[in-house]
Tab-separated table of C-alpha atoms in Angstrom:
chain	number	residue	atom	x	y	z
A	1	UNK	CA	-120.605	212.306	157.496
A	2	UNK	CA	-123.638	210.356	156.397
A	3	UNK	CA	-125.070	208.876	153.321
A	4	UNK	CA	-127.753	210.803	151.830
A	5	UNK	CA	-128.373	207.981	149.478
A	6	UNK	CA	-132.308	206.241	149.248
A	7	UNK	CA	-132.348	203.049	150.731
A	8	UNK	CA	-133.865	200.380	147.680
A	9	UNK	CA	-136.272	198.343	150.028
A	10	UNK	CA	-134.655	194.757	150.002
A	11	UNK	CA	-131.066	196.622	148.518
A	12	UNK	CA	-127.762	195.954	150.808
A	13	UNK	CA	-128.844	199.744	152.849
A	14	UNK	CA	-132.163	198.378	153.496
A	15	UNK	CA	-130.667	195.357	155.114
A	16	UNK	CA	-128.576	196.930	156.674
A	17	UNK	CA	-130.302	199.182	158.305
A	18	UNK	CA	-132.892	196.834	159.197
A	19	UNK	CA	-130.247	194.720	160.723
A	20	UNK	CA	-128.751	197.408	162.883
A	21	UNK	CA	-132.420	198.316	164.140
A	22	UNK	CA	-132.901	194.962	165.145
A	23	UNK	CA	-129.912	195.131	167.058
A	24	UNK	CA	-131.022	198.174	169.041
A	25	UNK	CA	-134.269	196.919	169.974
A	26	UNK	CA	-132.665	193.311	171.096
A	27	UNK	CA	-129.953	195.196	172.910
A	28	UNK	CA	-132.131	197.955	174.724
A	29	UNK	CA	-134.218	194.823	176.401
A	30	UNK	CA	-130.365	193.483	177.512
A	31	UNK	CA	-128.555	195.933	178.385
A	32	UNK	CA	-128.969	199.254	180.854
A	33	UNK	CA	-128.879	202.392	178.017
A	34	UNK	CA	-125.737	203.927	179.295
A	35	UNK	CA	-123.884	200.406	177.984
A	36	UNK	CA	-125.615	200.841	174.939
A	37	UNK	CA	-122.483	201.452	172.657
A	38	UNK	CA	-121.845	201.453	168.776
A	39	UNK	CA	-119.036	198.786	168.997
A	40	UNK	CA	-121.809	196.542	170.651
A	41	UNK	CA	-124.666	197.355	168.404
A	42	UNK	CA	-123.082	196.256	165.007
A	43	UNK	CA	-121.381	193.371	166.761
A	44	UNK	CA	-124.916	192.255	166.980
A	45	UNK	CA	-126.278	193.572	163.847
A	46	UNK	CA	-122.720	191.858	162.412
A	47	UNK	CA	-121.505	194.458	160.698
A	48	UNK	CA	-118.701	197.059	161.202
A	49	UNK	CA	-118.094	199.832	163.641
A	50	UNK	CA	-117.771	202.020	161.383
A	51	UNK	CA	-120.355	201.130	158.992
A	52	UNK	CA	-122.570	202.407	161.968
A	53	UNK	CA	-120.590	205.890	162.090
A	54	UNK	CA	-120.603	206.226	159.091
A	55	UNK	CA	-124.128	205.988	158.173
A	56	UNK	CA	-125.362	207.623	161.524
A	57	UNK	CA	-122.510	209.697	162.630
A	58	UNK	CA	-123.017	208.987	166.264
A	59	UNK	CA	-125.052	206.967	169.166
A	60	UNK	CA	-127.416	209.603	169.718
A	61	UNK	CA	-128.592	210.220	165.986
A	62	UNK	CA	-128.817	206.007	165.574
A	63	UNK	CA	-131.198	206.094	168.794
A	64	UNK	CA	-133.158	208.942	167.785
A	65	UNK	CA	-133.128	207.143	163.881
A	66	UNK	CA	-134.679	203.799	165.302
A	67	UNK	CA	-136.927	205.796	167.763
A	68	UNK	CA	-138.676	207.718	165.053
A	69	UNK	CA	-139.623	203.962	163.078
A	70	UNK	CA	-141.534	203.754	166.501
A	71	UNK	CA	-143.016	206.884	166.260
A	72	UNK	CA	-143.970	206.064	162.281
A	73	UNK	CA	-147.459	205.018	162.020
A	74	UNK	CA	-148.196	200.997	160.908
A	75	UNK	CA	-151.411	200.043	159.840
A	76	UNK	CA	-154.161	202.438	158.530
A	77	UNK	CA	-155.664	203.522	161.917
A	78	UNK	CA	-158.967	203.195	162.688
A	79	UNK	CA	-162.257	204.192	161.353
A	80	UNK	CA	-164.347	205.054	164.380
A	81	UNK	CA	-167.225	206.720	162.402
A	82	UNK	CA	-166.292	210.382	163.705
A	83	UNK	CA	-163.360	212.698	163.699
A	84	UNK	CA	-163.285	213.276	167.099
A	85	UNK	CA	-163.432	209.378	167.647
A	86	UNK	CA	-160.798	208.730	165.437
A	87	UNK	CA	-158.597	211.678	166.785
A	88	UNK	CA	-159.382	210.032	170.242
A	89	UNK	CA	-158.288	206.551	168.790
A	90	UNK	CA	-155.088	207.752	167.635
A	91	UNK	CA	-153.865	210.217	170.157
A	92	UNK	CA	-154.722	207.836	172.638
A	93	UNK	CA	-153.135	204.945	171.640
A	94	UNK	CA	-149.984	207.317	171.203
A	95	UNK	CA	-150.556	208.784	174.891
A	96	UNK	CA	-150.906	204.592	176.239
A	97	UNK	CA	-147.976	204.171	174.219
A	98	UNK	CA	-145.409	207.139	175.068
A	99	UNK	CA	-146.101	207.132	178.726
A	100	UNK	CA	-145.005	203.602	179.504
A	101	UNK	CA	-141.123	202.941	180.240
A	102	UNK	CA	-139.878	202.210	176.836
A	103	UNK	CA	-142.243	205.008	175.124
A	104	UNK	CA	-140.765	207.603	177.570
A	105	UNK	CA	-137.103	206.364	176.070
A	106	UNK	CA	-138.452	206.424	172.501
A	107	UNK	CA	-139.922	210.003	172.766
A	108	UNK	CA	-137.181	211.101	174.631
A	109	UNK	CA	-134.588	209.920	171.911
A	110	UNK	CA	-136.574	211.301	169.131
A	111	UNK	CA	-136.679	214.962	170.660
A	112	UNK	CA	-133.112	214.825	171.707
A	113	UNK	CA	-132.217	214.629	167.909
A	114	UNK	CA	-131.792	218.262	166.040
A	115	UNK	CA	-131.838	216.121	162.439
A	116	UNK	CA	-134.050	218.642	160.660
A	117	UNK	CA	-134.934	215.983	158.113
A	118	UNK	CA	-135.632	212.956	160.717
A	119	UNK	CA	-137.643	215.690	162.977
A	120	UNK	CA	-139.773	216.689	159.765
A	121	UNK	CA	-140.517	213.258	158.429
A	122	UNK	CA	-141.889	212.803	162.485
A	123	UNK	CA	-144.292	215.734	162.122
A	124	UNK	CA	-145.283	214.762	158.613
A	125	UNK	CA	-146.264	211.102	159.509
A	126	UNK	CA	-149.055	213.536	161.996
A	127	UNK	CA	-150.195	215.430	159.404
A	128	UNK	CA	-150.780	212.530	157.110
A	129	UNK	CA	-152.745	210.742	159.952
A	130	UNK	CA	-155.013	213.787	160.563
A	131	UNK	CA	-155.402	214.560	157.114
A	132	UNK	CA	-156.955	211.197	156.164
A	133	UNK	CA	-159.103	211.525	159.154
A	134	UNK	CA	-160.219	215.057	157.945
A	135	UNK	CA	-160.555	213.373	154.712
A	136	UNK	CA	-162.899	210.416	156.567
A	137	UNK	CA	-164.724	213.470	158.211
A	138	UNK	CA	-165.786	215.018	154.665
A	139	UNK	CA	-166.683	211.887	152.927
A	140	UNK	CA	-168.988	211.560	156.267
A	141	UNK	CA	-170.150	214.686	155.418
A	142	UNK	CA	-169.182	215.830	158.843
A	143	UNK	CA	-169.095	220.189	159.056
A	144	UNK	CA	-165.289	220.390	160.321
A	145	UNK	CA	-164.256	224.082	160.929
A	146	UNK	CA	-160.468	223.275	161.996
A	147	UNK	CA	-157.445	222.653	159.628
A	148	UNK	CA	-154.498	219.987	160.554
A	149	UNK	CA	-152.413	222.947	162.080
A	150	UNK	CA	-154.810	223.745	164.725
A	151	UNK	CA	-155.535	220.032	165.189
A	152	UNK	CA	-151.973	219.274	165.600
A	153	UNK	CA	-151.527	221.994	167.603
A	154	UNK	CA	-153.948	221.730	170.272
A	155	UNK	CA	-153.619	217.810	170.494
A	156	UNK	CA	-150.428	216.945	169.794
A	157	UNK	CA	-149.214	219.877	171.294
A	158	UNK	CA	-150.477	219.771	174.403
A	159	UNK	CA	-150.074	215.596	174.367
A	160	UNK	CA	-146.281	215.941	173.210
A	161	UNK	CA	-145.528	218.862	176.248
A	162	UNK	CA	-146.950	216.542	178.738
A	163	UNK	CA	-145.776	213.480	178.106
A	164	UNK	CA	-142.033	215.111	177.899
A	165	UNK	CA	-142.157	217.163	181.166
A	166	UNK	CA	-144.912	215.646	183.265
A	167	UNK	CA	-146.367	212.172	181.874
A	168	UNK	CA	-148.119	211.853	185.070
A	169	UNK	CA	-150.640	214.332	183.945
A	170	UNK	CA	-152.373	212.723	180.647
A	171	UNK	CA	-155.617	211.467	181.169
A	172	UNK	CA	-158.385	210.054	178.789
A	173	UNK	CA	-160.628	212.168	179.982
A	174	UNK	CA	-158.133	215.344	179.344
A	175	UNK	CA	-157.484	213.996	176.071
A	176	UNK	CA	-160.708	213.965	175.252
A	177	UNK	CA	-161.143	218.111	176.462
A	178	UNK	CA	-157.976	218.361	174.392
A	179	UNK	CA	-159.435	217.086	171.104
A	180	UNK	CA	-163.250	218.943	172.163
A	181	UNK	CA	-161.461	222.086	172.112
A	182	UNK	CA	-159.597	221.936	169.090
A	183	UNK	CA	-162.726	220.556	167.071
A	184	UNK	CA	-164.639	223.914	168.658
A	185	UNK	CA	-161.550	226.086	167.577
A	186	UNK	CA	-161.425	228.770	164.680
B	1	UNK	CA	-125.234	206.362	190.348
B	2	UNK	CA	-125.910	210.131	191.437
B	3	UNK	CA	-125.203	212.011	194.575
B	4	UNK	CA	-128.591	213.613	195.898
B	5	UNK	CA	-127.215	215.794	197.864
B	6	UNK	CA	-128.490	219.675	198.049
B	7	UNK	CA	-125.740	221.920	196.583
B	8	UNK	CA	-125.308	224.650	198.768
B	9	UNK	CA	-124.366	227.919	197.120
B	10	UNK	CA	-120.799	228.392	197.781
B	11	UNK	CA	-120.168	225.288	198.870
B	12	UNK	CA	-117.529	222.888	197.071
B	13	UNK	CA	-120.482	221.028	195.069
B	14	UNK	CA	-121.734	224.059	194.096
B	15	UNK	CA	-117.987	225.436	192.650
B	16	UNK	CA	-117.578	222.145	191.163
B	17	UNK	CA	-121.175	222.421	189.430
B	18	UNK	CA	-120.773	225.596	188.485
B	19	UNK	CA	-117.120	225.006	186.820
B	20	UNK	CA	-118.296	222.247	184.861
B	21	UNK	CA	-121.323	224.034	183.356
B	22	UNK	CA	-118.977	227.003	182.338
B	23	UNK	CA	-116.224	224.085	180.914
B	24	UNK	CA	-119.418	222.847	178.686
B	25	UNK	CA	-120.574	226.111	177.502
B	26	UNK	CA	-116.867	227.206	176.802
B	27	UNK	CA	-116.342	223.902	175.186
B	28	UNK	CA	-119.779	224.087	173.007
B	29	UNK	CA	-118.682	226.951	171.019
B	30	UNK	CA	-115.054	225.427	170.297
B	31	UNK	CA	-115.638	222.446	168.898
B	32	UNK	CA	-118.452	220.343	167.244
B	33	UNK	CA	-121.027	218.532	169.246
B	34	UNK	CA	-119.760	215.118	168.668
B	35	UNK	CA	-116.448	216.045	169.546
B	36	UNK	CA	-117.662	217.043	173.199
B	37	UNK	CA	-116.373	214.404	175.955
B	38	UNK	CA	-116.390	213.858	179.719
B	39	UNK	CA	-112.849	213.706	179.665
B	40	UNK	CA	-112.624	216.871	177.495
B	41	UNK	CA	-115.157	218.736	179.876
B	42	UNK	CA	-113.445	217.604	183.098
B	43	UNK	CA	-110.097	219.405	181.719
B	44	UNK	CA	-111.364	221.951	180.959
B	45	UNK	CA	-113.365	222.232	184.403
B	46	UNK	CA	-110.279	221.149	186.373
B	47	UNK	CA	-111.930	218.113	187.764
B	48	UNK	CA	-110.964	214.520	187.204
B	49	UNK	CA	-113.279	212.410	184.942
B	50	UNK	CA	-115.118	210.145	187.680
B	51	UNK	CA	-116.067	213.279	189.292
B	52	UNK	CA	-118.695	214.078	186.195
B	53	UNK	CA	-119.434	210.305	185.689
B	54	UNK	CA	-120.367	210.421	189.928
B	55	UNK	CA	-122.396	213.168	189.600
B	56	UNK	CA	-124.135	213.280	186.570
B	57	UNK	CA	-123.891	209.620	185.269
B	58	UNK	CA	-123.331	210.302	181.329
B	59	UNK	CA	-122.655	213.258	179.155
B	60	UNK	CA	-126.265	212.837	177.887
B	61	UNK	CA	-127.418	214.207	181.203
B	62	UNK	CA	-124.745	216.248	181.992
B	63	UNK	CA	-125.626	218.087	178.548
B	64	UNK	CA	-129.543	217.892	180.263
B	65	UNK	CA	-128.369	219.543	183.207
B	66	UNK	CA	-126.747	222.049	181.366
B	67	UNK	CA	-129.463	222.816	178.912
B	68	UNK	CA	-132.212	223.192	181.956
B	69	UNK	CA	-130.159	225.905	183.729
B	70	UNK	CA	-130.812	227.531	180.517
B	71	UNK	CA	-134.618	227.424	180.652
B	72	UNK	CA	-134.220	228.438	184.161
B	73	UNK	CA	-135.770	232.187	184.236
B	74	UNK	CA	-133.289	234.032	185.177
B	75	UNK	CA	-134.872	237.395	186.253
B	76	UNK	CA	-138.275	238.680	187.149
B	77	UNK	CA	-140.286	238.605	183.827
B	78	UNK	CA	-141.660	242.327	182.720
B	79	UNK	CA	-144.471	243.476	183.438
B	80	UNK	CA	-146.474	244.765	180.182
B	81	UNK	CA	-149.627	245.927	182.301
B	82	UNK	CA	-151.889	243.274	180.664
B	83	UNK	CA	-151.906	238.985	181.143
B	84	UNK	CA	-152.193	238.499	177.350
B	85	UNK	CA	-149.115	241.015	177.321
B	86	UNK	CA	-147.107	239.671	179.993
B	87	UNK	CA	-147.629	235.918	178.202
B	88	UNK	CA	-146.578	237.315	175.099
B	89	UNK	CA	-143.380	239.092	176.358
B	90	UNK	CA	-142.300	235.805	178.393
B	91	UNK	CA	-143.210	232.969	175.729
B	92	UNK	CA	-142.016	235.586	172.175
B	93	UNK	CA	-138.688	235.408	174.657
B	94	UNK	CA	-138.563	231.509	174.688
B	95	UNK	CA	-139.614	231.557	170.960
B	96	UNK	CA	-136.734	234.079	169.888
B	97	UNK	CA	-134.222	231.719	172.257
B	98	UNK	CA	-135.244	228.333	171.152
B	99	UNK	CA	-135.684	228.620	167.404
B	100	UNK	CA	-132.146	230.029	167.027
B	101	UNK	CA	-129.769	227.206	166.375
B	102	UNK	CA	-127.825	227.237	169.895
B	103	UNK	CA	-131.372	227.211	171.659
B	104	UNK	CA	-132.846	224.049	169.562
B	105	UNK	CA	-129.610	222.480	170.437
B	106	UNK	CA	-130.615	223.300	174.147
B	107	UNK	CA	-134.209	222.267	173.638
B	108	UNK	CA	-133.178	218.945	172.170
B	109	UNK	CA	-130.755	218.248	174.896
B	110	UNK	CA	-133.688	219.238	177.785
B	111	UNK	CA	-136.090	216.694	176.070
B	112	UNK	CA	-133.483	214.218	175.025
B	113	UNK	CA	-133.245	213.517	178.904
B	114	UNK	CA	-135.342	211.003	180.682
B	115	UNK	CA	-134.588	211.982	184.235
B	116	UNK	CA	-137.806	212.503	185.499
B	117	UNK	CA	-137.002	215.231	188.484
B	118	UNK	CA	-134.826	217.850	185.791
B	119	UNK	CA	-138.420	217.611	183.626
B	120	UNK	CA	-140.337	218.338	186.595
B	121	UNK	CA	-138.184	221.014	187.180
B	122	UNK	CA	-138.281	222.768	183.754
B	123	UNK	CA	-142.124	222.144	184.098
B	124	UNK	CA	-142.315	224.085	187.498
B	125	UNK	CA	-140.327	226.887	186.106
B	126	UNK	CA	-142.882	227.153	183.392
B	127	UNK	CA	-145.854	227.012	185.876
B	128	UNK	CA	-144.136	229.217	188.649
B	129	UNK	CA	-144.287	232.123	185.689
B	130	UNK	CA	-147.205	231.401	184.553
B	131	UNK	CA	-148.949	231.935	188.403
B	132	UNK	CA	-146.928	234.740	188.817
B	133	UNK	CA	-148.563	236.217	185.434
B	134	UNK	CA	-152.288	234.958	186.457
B	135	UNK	CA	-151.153	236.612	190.491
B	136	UNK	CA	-150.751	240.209	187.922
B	137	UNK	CA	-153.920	239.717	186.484
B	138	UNK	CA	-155.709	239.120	189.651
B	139	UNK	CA	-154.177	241.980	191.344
B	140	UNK	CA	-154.913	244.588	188.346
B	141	UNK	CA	-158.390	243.650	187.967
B	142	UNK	CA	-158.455	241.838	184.860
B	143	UNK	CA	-160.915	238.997	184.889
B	144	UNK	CA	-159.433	235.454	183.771
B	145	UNK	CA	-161.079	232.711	183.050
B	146	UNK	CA	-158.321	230.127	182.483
B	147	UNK	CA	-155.984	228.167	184.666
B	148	UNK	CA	-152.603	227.564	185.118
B	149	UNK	CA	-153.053	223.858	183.139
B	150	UNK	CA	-154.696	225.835	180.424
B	151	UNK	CA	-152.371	228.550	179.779
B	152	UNK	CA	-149.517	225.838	179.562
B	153	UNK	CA	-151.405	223.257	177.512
B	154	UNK	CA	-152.448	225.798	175.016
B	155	UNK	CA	-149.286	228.239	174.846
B	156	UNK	CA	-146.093	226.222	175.906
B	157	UNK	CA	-147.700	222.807	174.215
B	158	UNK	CA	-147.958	223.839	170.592
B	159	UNK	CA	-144.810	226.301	171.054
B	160	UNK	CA	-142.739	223.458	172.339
B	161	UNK	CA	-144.461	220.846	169.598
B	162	UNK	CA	-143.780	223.225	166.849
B	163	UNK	CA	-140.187	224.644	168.168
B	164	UNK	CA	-139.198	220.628	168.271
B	165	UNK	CA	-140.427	219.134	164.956
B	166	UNK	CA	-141.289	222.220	162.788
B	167	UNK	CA	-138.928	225.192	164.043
B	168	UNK	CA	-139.544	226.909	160.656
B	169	UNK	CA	-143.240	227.515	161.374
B	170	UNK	CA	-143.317	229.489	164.377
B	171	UNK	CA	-143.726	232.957	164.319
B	172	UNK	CA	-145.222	236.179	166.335
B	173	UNK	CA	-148.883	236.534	164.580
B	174	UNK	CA	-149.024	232.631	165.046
B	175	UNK	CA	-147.820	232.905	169.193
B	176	UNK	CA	-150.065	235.921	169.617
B	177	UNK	CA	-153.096	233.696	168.371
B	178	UNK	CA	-152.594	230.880	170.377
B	179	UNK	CA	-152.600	233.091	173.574
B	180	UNK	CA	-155.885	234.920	172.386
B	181	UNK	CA	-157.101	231.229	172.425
B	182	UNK	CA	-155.954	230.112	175.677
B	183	UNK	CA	-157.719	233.487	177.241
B	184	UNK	CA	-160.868	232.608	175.586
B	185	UNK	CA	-161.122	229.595	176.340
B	186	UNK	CA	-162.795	227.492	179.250
């Protein structure tokens, strides 16, 4: 069972959720992940055990919850003056990010979720991000021939399947063959 | 902690293996996901508890255990007379598997795991099919331009990508052009 209900930034939800989040990221610097439990997590976010359940349902969907806020983009990201460099900016910092210790946990707990809703909000923070660099490219006046699909599909793709089964295989330099190819595509 | 050891077929770590895998896949059609245990599973299995814990640590990795065996190939894949054919008939199959709700279950619990040596694993599965395919190829004449690396990044990344955040948009026409891609390219 889980609340369906908006959460009112600065409203009780927000707070609480906020404070429950906090305690995740505290406790995963503590603790190894297989202590990780709910009881322990709202003892430090000071709320209830079942407040947790009941908003989450289970350990598994509140790890894959707080990994997606990782996986939600911050700040505007960069202008670099070109698609591909901005593509390159982006992915990149995602590949640096993901393939360190904690990124491998974060993409790892995001996957292992099968919430349709928190697994679409993931892929639409992506298109957003390459549709405002698409955007960037036409205001340029930069000829683009590829949609955010085929963008997503042959860098992200590609990027996502590697750093899940074999993170010792990204490169810059085969990002940058990744993102060549799907600016040549279509 | 996690016993290394090789399981030999037949052995008694291989019966033991092989009765808890069939206690989990008995179990995950009786009763809900988050009602799924070690305890439970070990019944079932005829095992004690700390047997599981030993050898696979946590249910989360049990689960990832069980879900790889599943992407295991489990017979020789057919032969269609053609690469783009034979790549078609192997990765529609994972399609048709993993977009089904049992399969994204699977998928999720394969990814959800950060034990590096089961992702290698499910990687060299991937690969060891795809040579096989290219070994085809070579041996009917056909002249290929692309690698193993490509074929994977450019087929199994956006299938995977898509099958994990946007099952809904998958589909033959789209699989059929993303192999047409990987042959062309390079």
């Amino acid at each position: 069972m889980r609340t369906t209900t908006a959460v009112r930034p600065g409203g009780r939800s927000a707070r609480v959720q906020q404070a429950v989040h906090d305690a995740v990221r505290q406790l995963a610097d503590e603790v190894e992940r297989d202590q990780l439990t709910i009881p322990l997590i709202a003892e430090r976010a000071g709320v209830t055990p079942s407040t947790v359940y009941r908003r989450w349902g289970s350990l598994k969907e509140l790890m894959a919850h707080v990994a997606a806020e990782r996986l939600k983009p911050e700040a505007e990201p960069q202008d670099t003056g070109s698609l591909a460099g901005d593509l390159l900016a982006w992915a990149g910092e995602f590949m640096e990010d993901m393939v360190s210790l904690p990124g491998q946990q974060v993409l790892a707990d995001a996957l292992g979720s099968t919430d349709a809703a928190l697994k679409g909000r993931c892929r639409q923070w992506q298109c957003d991000q390459v549709s405002l660099f698409l955007a960037r490219a036409h205001a340029r006046g930069e000829i683009v021939s590829c949609d955010i699909d085929t963008l997503l599909d042959l860098i992200m793709g590609p990027l996502t399947y590697r750093l899940s089964y074999a993170p010792d295989t990204v490169s810059e330099s085969w990002l940058r063959r990744c993102i060549a190819r799907a600016l040549g595509s279509m």
